[in-house]
Coordinates of C-alpha atoms and ligand atoms in Angstrom, one line a residue:
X1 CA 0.0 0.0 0.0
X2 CA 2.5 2.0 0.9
X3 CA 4.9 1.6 -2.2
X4 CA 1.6 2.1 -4.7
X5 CA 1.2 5.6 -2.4
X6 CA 5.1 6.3 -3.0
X7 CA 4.9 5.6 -6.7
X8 CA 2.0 7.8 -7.0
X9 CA 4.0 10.6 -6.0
X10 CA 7.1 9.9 -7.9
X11 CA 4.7 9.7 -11.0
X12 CA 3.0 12.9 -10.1
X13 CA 6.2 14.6 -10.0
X14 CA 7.8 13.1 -13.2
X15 CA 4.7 14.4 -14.7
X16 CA 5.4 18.2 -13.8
X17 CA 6.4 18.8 -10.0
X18 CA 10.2 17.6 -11.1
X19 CA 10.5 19.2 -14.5
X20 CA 9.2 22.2 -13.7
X21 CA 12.0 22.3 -11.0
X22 CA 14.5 21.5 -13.8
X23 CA 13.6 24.4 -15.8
X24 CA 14.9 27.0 -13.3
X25 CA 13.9 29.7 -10.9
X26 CA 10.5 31.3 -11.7
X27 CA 10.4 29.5 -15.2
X28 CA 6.6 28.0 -15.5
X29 CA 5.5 26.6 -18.7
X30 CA 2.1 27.2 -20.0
X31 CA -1.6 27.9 -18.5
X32 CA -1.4 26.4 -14.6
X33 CA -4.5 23.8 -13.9
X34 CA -7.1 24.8 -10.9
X35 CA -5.5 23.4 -7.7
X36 CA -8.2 21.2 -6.1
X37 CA -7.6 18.7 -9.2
X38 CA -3.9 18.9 -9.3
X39 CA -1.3 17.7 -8.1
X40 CA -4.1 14.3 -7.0
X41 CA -4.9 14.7 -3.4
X42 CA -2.7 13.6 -0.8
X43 CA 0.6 14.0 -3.5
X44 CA 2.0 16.7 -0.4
X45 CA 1.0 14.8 3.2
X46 CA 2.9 11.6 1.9
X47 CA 6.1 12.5 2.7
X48 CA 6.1 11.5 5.8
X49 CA 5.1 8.0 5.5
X50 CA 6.5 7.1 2.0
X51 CA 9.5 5.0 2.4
X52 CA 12.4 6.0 -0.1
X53 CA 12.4 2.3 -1.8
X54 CA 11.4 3.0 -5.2
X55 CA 15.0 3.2 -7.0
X56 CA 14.4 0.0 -8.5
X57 CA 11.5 1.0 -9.7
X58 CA 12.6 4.1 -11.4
X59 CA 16.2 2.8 -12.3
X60 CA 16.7 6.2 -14.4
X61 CA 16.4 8.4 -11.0
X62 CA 19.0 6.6 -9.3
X63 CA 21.2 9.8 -9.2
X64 CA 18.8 12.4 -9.1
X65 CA 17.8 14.0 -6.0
X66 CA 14.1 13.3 -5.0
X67 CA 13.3 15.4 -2.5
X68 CA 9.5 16.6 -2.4
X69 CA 10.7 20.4 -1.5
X70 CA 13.8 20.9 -4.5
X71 CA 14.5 19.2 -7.5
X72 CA 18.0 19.2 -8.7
X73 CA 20.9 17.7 -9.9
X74 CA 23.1 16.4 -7.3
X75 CA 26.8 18.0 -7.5
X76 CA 30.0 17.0 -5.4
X77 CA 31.3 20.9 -5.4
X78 CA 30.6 23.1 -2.3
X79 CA 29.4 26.3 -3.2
X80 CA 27.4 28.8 -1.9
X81 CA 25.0 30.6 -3.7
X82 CA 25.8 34.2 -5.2
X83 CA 23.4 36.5 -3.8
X84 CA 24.0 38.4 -7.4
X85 CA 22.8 35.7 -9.0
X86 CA 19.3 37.3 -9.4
X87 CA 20.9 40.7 -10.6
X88 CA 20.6 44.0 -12.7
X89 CA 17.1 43.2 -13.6
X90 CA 16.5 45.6 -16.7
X91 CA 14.1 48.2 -16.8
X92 CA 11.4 47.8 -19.3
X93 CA 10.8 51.2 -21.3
X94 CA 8.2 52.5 -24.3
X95 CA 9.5 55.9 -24.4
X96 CA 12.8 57.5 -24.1
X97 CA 13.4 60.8 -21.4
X98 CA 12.5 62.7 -24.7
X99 CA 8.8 60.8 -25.1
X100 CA 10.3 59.2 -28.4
X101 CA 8.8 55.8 -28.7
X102 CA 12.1 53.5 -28.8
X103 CA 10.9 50.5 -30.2
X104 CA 7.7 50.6 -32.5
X105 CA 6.6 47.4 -31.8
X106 CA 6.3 48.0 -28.4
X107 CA 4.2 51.5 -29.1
X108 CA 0.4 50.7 -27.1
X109 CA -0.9 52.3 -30.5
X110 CA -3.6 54.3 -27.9
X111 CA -6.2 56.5 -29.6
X112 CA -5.6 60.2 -29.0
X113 CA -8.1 60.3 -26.4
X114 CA -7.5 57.8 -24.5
X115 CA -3.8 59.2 -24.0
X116 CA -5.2 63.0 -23.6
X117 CA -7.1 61.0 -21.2
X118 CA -3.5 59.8 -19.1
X119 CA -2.6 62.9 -19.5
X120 CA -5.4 65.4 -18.3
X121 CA -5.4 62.7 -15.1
X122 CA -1.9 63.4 -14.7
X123 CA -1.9 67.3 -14.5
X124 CA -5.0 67.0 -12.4
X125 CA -3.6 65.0 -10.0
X126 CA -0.7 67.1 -9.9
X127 CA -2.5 70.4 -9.5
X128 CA -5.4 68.6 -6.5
X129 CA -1.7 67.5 -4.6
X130 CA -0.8 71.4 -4.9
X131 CA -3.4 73.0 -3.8
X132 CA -4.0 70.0 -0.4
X133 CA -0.6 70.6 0.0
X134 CA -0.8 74.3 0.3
X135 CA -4.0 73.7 2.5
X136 CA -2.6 71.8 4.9
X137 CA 0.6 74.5 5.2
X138 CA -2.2 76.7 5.7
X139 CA -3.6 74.4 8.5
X140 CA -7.0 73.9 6.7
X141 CA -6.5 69.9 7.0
X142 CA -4.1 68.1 9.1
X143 CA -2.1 66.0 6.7
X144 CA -1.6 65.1 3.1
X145 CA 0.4 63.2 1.0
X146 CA 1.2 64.1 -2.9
X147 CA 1.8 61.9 -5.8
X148 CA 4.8 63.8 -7.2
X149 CA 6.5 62.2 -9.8
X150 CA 4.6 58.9 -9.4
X151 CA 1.6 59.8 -11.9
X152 CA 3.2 57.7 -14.3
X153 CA 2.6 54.3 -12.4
X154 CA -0.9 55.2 -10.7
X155 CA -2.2 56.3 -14.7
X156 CA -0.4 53.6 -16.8
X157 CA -1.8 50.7 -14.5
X158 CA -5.4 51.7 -14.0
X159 CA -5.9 52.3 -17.5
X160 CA -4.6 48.9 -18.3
X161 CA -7.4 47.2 -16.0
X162 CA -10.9 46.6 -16.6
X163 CA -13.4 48.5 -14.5
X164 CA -14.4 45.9 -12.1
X165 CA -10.8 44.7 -11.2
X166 CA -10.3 45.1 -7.5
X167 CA -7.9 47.5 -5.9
X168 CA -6.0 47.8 -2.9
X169 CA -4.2 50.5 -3.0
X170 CA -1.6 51.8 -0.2
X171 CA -1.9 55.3 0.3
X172 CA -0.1 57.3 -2.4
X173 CA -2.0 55.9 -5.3
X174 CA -4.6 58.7 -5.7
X175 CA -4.3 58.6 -9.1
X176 CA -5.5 55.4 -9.5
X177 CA -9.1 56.4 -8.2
X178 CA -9.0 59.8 -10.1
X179 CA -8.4 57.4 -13.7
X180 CA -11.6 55.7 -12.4
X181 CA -13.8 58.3 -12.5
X182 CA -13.5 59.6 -8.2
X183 CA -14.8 63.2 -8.2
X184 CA -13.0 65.6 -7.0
X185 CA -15.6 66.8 -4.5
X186 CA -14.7 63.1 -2.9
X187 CA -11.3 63.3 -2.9
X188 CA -11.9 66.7 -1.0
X189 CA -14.5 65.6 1.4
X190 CA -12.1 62.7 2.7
X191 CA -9.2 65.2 3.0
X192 CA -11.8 67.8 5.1
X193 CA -13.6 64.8 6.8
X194 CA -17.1 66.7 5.9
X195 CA -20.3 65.7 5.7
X196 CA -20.0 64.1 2.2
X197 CA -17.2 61.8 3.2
X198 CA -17.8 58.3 3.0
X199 CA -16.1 57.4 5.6
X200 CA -17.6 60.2 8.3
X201 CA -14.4 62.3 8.9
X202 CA -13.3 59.5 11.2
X203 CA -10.3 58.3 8.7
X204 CA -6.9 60.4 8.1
X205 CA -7.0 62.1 5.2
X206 CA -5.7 60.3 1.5
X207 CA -7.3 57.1 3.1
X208 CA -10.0 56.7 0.6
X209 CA -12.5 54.1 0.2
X210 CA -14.9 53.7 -3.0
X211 CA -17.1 50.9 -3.1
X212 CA -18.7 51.9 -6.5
X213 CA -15.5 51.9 -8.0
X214 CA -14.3 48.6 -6.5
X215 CA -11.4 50.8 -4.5
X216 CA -11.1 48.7 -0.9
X217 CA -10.9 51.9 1.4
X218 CA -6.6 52.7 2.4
X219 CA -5.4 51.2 5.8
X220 CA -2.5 53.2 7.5
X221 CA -0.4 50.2 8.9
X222 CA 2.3 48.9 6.0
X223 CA 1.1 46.1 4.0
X224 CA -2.3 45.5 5.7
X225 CA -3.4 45.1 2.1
X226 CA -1.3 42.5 0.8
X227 CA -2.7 39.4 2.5
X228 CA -6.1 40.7 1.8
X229 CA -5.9 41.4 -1.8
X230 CA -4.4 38.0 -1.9
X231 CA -7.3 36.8 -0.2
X232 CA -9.7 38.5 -2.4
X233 CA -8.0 37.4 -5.3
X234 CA -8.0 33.9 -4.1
X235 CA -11.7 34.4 -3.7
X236 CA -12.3 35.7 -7.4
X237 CA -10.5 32.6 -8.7
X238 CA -13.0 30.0 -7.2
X239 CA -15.7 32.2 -8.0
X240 CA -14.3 32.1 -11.7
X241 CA -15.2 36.1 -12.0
X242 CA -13.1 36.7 -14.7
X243 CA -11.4 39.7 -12.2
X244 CA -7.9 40.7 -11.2
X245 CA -7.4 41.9 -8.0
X246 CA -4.2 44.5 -8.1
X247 CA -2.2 45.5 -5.2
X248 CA -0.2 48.5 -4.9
X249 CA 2.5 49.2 -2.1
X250 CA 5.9 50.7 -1.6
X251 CA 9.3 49.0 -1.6
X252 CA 9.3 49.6 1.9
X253 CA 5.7 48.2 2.9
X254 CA 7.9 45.1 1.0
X255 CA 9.8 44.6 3.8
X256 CA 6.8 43.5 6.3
X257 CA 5.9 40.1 7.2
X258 CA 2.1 40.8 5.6
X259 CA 4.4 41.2 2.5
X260 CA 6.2 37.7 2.0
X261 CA 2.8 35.9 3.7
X262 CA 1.0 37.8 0.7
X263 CA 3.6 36.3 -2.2
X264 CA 3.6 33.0 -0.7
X265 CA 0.2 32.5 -0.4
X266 CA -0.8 34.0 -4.0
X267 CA 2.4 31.7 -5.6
X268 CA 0.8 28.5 -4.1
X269 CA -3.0 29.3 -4.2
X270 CA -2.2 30.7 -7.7
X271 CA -3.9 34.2 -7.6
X272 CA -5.1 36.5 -10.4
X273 CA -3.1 39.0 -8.4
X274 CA -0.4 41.8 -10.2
X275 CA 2.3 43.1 -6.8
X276 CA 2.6 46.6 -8.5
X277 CA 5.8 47.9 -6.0
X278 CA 6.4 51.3 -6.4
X279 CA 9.7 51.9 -5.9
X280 CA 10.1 54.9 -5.3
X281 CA 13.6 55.2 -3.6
X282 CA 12.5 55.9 -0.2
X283 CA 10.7 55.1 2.5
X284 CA 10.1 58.0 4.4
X285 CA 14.0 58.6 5.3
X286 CA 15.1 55.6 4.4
X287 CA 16.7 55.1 1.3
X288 CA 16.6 51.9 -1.0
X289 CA 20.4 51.7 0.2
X290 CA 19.3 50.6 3.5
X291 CA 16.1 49.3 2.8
X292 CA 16.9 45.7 0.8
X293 CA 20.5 44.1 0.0
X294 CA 19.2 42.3 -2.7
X295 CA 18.6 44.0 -6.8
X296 CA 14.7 45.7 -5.5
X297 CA 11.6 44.0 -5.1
X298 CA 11.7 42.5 -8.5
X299 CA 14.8 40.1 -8.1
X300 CA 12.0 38.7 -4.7
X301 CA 9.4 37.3 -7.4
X302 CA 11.4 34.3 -8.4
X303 CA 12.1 33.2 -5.2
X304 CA 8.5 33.1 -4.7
X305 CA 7.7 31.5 -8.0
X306 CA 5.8 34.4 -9.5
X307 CA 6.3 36.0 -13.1
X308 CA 8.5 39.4 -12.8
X309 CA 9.0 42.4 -14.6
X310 CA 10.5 45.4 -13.8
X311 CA 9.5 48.5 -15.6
X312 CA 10.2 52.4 -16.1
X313 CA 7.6 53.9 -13.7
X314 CA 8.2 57.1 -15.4
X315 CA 7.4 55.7 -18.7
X316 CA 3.3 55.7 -18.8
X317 CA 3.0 53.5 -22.0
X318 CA 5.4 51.1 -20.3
X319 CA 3.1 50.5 -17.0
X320 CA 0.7 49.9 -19.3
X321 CA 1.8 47.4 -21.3
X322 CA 3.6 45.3 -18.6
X323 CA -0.2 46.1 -16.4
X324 CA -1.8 44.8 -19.6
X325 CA -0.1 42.0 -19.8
X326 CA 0.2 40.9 -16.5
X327 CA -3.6 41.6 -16.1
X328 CA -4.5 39.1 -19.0
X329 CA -2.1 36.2 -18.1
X330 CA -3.0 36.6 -14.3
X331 CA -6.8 35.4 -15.1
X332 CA -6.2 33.4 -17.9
X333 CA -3.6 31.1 -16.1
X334 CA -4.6 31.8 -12.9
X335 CA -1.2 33.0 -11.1
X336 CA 0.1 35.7 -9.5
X337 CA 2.5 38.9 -11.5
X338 CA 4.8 41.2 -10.1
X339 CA 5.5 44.7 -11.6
X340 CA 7.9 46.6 -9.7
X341 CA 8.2 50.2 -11.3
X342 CA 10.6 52.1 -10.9
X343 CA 10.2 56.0 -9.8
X344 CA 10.8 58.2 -7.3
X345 CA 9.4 60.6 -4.7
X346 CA 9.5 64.3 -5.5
X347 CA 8.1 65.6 -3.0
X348 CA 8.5 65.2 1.0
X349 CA 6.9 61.8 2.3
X350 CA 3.6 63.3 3.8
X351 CA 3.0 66.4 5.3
X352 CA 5.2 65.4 8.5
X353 CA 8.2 65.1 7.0
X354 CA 10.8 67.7 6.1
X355 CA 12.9 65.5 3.3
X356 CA 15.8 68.3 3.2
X357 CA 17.2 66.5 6.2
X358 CA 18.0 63.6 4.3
X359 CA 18.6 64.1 0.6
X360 CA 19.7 67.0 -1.1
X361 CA 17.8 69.4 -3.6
X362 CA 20.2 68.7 -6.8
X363 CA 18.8 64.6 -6.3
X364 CA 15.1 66.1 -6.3
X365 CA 15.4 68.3 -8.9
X366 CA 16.8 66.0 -11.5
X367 CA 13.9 63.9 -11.2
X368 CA 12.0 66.9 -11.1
X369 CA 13.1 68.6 -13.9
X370 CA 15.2 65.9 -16.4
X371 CA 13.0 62.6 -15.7
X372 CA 9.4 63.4 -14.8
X373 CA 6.7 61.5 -16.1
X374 CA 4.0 64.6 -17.1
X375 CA 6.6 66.1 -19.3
X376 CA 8.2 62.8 -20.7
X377 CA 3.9 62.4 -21.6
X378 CA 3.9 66.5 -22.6
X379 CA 6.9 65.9 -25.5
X380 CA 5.7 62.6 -26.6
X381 CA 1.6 64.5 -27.6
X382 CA 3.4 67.7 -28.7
X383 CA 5.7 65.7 -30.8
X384 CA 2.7 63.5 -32.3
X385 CA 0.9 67.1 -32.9
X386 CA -1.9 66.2 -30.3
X387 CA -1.2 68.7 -27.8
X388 CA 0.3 72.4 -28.0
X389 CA 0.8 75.6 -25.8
X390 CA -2.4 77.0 -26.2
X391 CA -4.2 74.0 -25.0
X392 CA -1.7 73.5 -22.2
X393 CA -2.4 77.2 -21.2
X394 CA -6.9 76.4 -21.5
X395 CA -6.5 72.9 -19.5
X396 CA -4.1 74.5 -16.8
X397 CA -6.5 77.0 -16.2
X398 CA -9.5 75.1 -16.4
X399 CA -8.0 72.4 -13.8
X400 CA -6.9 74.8 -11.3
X401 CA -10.5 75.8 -11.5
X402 CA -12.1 72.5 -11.3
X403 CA -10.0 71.9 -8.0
X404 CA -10.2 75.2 -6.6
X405 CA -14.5 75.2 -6.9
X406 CA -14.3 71.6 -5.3
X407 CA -11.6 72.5 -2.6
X408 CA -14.1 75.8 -1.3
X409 CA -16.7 73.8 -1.5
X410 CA -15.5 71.1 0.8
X411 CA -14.1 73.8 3.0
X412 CA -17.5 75.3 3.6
X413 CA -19.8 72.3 4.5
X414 CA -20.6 71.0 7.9
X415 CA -18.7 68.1 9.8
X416 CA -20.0 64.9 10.3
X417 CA -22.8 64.6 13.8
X418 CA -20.6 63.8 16.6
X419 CA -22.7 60.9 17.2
X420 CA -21.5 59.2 14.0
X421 CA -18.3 58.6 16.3
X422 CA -20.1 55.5 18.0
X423 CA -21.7 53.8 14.7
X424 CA -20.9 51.8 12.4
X425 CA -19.0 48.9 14.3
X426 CA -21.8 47.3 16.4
X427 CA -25.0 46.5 15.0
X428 CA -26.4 47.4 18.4
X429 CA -24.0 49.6 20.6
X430 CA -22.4 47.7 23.4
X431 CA -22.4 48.9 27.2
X432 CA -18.8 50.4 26.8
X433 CA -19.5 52.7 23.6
X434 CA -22.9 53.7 25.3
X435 CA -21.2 55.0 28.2
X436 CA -19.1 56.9 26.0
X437 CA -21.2 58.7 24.3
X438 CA -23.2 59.4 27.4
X439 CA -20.1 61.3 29.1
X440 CA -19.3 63.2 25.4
X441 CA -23.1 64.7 25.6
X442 CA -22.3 65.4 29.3
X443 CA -19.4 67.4 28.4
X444 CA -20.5 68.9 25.9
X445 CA -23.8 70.2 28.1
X446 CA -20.8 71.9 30.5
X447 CA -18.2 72.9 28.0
X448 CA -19.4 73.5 25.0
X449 CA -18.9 76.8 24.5
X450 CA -15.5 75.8 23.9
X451 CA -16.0 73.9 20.6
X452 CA -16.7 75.0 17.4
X453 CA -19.7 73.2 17.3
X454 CA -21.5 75.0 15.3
X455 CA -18.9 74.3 12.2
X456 CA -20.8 70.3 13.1
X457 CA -23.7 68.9 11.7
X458 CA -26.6 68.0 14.0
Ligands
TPP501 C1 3.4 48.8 10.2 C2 3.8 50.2 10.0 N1 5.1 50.6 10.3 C3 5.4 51.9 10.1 C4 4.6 52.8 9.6 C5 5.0 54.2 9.4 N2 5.2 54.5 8.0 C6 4.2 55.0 7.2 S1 4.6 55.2 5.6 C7 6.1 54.5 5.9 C8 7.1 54.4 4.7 C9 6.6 53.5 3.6 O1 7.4 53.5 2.5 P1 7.1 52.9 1.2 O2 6.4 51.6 1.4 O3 8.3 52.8 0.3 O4 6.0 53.8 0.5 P2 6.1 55.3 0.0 O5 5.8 56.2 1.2 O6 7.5 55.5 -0.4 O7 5.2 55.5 -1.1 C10 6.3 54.2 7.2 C11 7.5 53.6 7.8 C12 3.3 52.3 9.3 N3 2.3 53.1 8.8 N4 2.9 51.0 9.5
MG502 MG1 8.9 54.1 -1.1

């Protein structure tokens, strides 16, 4: 019984578990099968029992390592493994620093409005982070976070998605909602924690949430999202929905436990999932230096098993194409992809941080000024004739206006009732909250006077 068990697995592995070993790191040949049905059941929990007698079975193995966790050739050599190995991972690119298209082939081909489209979401994006920015200097909201220099990746991958893909985002991916169709009026209300936010002022502001637009609200603590976009990924695969989930985070957040549970779990549950790491070179004051040993986030997808790519996050049509890609094969063959794109942070990590202590101003203004994804997009529709000065001046105008109406507005409307504190969590308020609430009214009877209550809805 036993030896028919042992053969069983030796057959399922000559089958594919062993060559797909042979073929090397992260090599996977062809559309992977659902996993209830394959490898047959039990293949994994016979280890244990199977007794290692089979050689004369399976003469041709003799010299061949059969262990169920590595397949390998034996060799009589010591050596340690370089970590180099996995090293100088190139960076995919459409477009040069000029927006020349380098190789034709690889040219998306976009309609003009569909890339007027990138680009208007670009500049708007750009001009909402100035004028929160300024805000919060001005001590109208109490934290932001821009998007400087990173419209390239939030643009080029949620255009290359379908509508009803599933996002978790991390916190600096505004842009990805704005492609989608978020108002600004939203994105203003979250920021002021009005009335007309969704999530009734109790959130920081840039955590947004849009159910509609199949955006899983932003959790502050690194890499929350990972495990559960797996999750919901792994959950859109039995459902067969047809849906990617995508998960955005920085190559800091990479370093978190949540980060190498989420790659493990979507490698061997084979997700629909695309990793989109934005590396963006820091991580608040930590620079990529210190952050990883190892060539970024990319030379990690391998060692996982999942597909890899690294890309010029700067590059728009680039994101796209490796988001478009990665998008298809993740649903088709049902496993996870991992884009990391290169970029970098312009501005200051959020609000509370003053980024002149640890980098200097000629590192920010190259990217800035010579490698910037808005202009790399603005030469590349002025050189195809679909863009000029005049309409630069109209749209710069008009989008500064759009913002400007939707910022005042936000400003001016009521907070959220005070008693939407307590809701929410309990379908019926426990003891605790009650009491709570009780003592808030109580103070509120004594010392009101010395709130702004009035600035609150009731
Ligand atoms: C678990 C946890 N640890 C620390 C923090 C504080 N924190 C917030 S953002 C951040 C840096 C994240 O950097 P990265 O993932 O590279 O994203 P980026 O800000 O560069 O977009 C840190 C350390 C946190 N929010 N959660
Ligand atoms: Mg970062």
């Amino acid at each position: 019984m036993a030896a028919k068990m042992a053969s069983g697995r030796l057959a399922w592995a000559l089958r594919g578990g062993l060559r797909r070993g042979w073929r090397g790191l992260g090599a996977r040949p062809g559309p992977r099968s659902p996993p209830p049905s394959s490898p047959p059941p039990g293949a994994r929990g016979l280890t244990a029992s199977a007794p290692r007698q089979q050689q004369e079975e399976f003469p041709s193995l003799e010299e061949k390592p059969q262990f169920p966790g590595a397949s390998a050739e034996f060799v009589d050599k010591l050596d340690f493994i370089q970590p180099n190995v996995i090293s100088g991972i190139p960076v995919y690119r459409v477009m040069d620093r000029q927006g020349q298209i380098v190789n034709p082939e690889e040219d998306p081909q976009l309609p003009r409005e569909q890339v007027l489209k990138f680009y208007r979401s670009m500049t708007l994006l750009n001009t909402m982070d100035r004028i929160l920015y300024e805000s919060q200097r001005q001590g109208r909201i109490s934290f932001y976070m821009t998007n400087y220099g990173e419209e390239g990746t939030h643009v080029g991958s949620a255009a290359a998605l379908d509508d009803t893909d599933l996002v978790f985002g991390q916190y600096r991916e505004a842009g990805v909602l704005m492609y989608r169709g978020y108002p600004l009026d939203l994105f203003m209300s979250q920021c002021y924690g009005n009335a007309s936010d969704p999530g009734k002022g109790r959130q920081m502001p840039v955590h947004y949430g849009c159910k509609d637009l199949h955006f899983v609200t932003i959790s502050s603590p690194l890499a929350t999202q990972i495990p559960q976009a797996v999750g919901a990924a792994y959950a859109a695969k039995r459902e067969n929905a047809n849906r990617a989930v995508i998960c955005y985070f920085g190559e800091g957040a990479a370093s978190e436990g949540d980060a190498h549970a989420g790659f493990n779990f979507a490698a061997t549950l084979e997700c629909p999932i695309i990793f989109f790491c934005r590396n963006n070179g820091y991580a608040i004051s930590t620079p990529t230096s210190e952050q990883y040993r190892g060539d970024g986030i990319a030379a990690r997808g391998p060692g996982y098993g999942i597909m890899s790519i690294r890309v010029d996050g700067n590059d728009v049509f680039a994101v796209y194409n490796a988001t478009r890609e990665a998008r298809r094969r993740a649903v088709a063959e049902n496993q996870p992809f991992l884009i990391e794109a290169m970029t970098y942070r312009i501005g200051h990590h959020s609000t509370s941080d003053d980024s002149s202590a640890y980098r200097s101003v000629d590192e920010v203004n190259y990217w800035d000024k010579q490698d910037h994804p808005i202009s790399r997009l603005r030469h590349h529709l002025l050189s195809k004739g679909w863009w000029g000065e005049e309409e630069e001046k109209t749209w710069r105008k008009q989008s500064r206006k759009l913002v400007m109406e939707a910022f005042e507005a936000a400003e001016r409307k009521l907070k959220p009732n005070l008693n939407l504190l307590f809701s929410d969590v309990y379908r019926e308020m426990p003891a605790h909250l009650q009491k709570q609430q009780d003592a808030l009214a109580r103070h509120l009877k004594t010392y009101g006077e010395h709130y702004p209550l009035d600035h609150f809805e009731q």
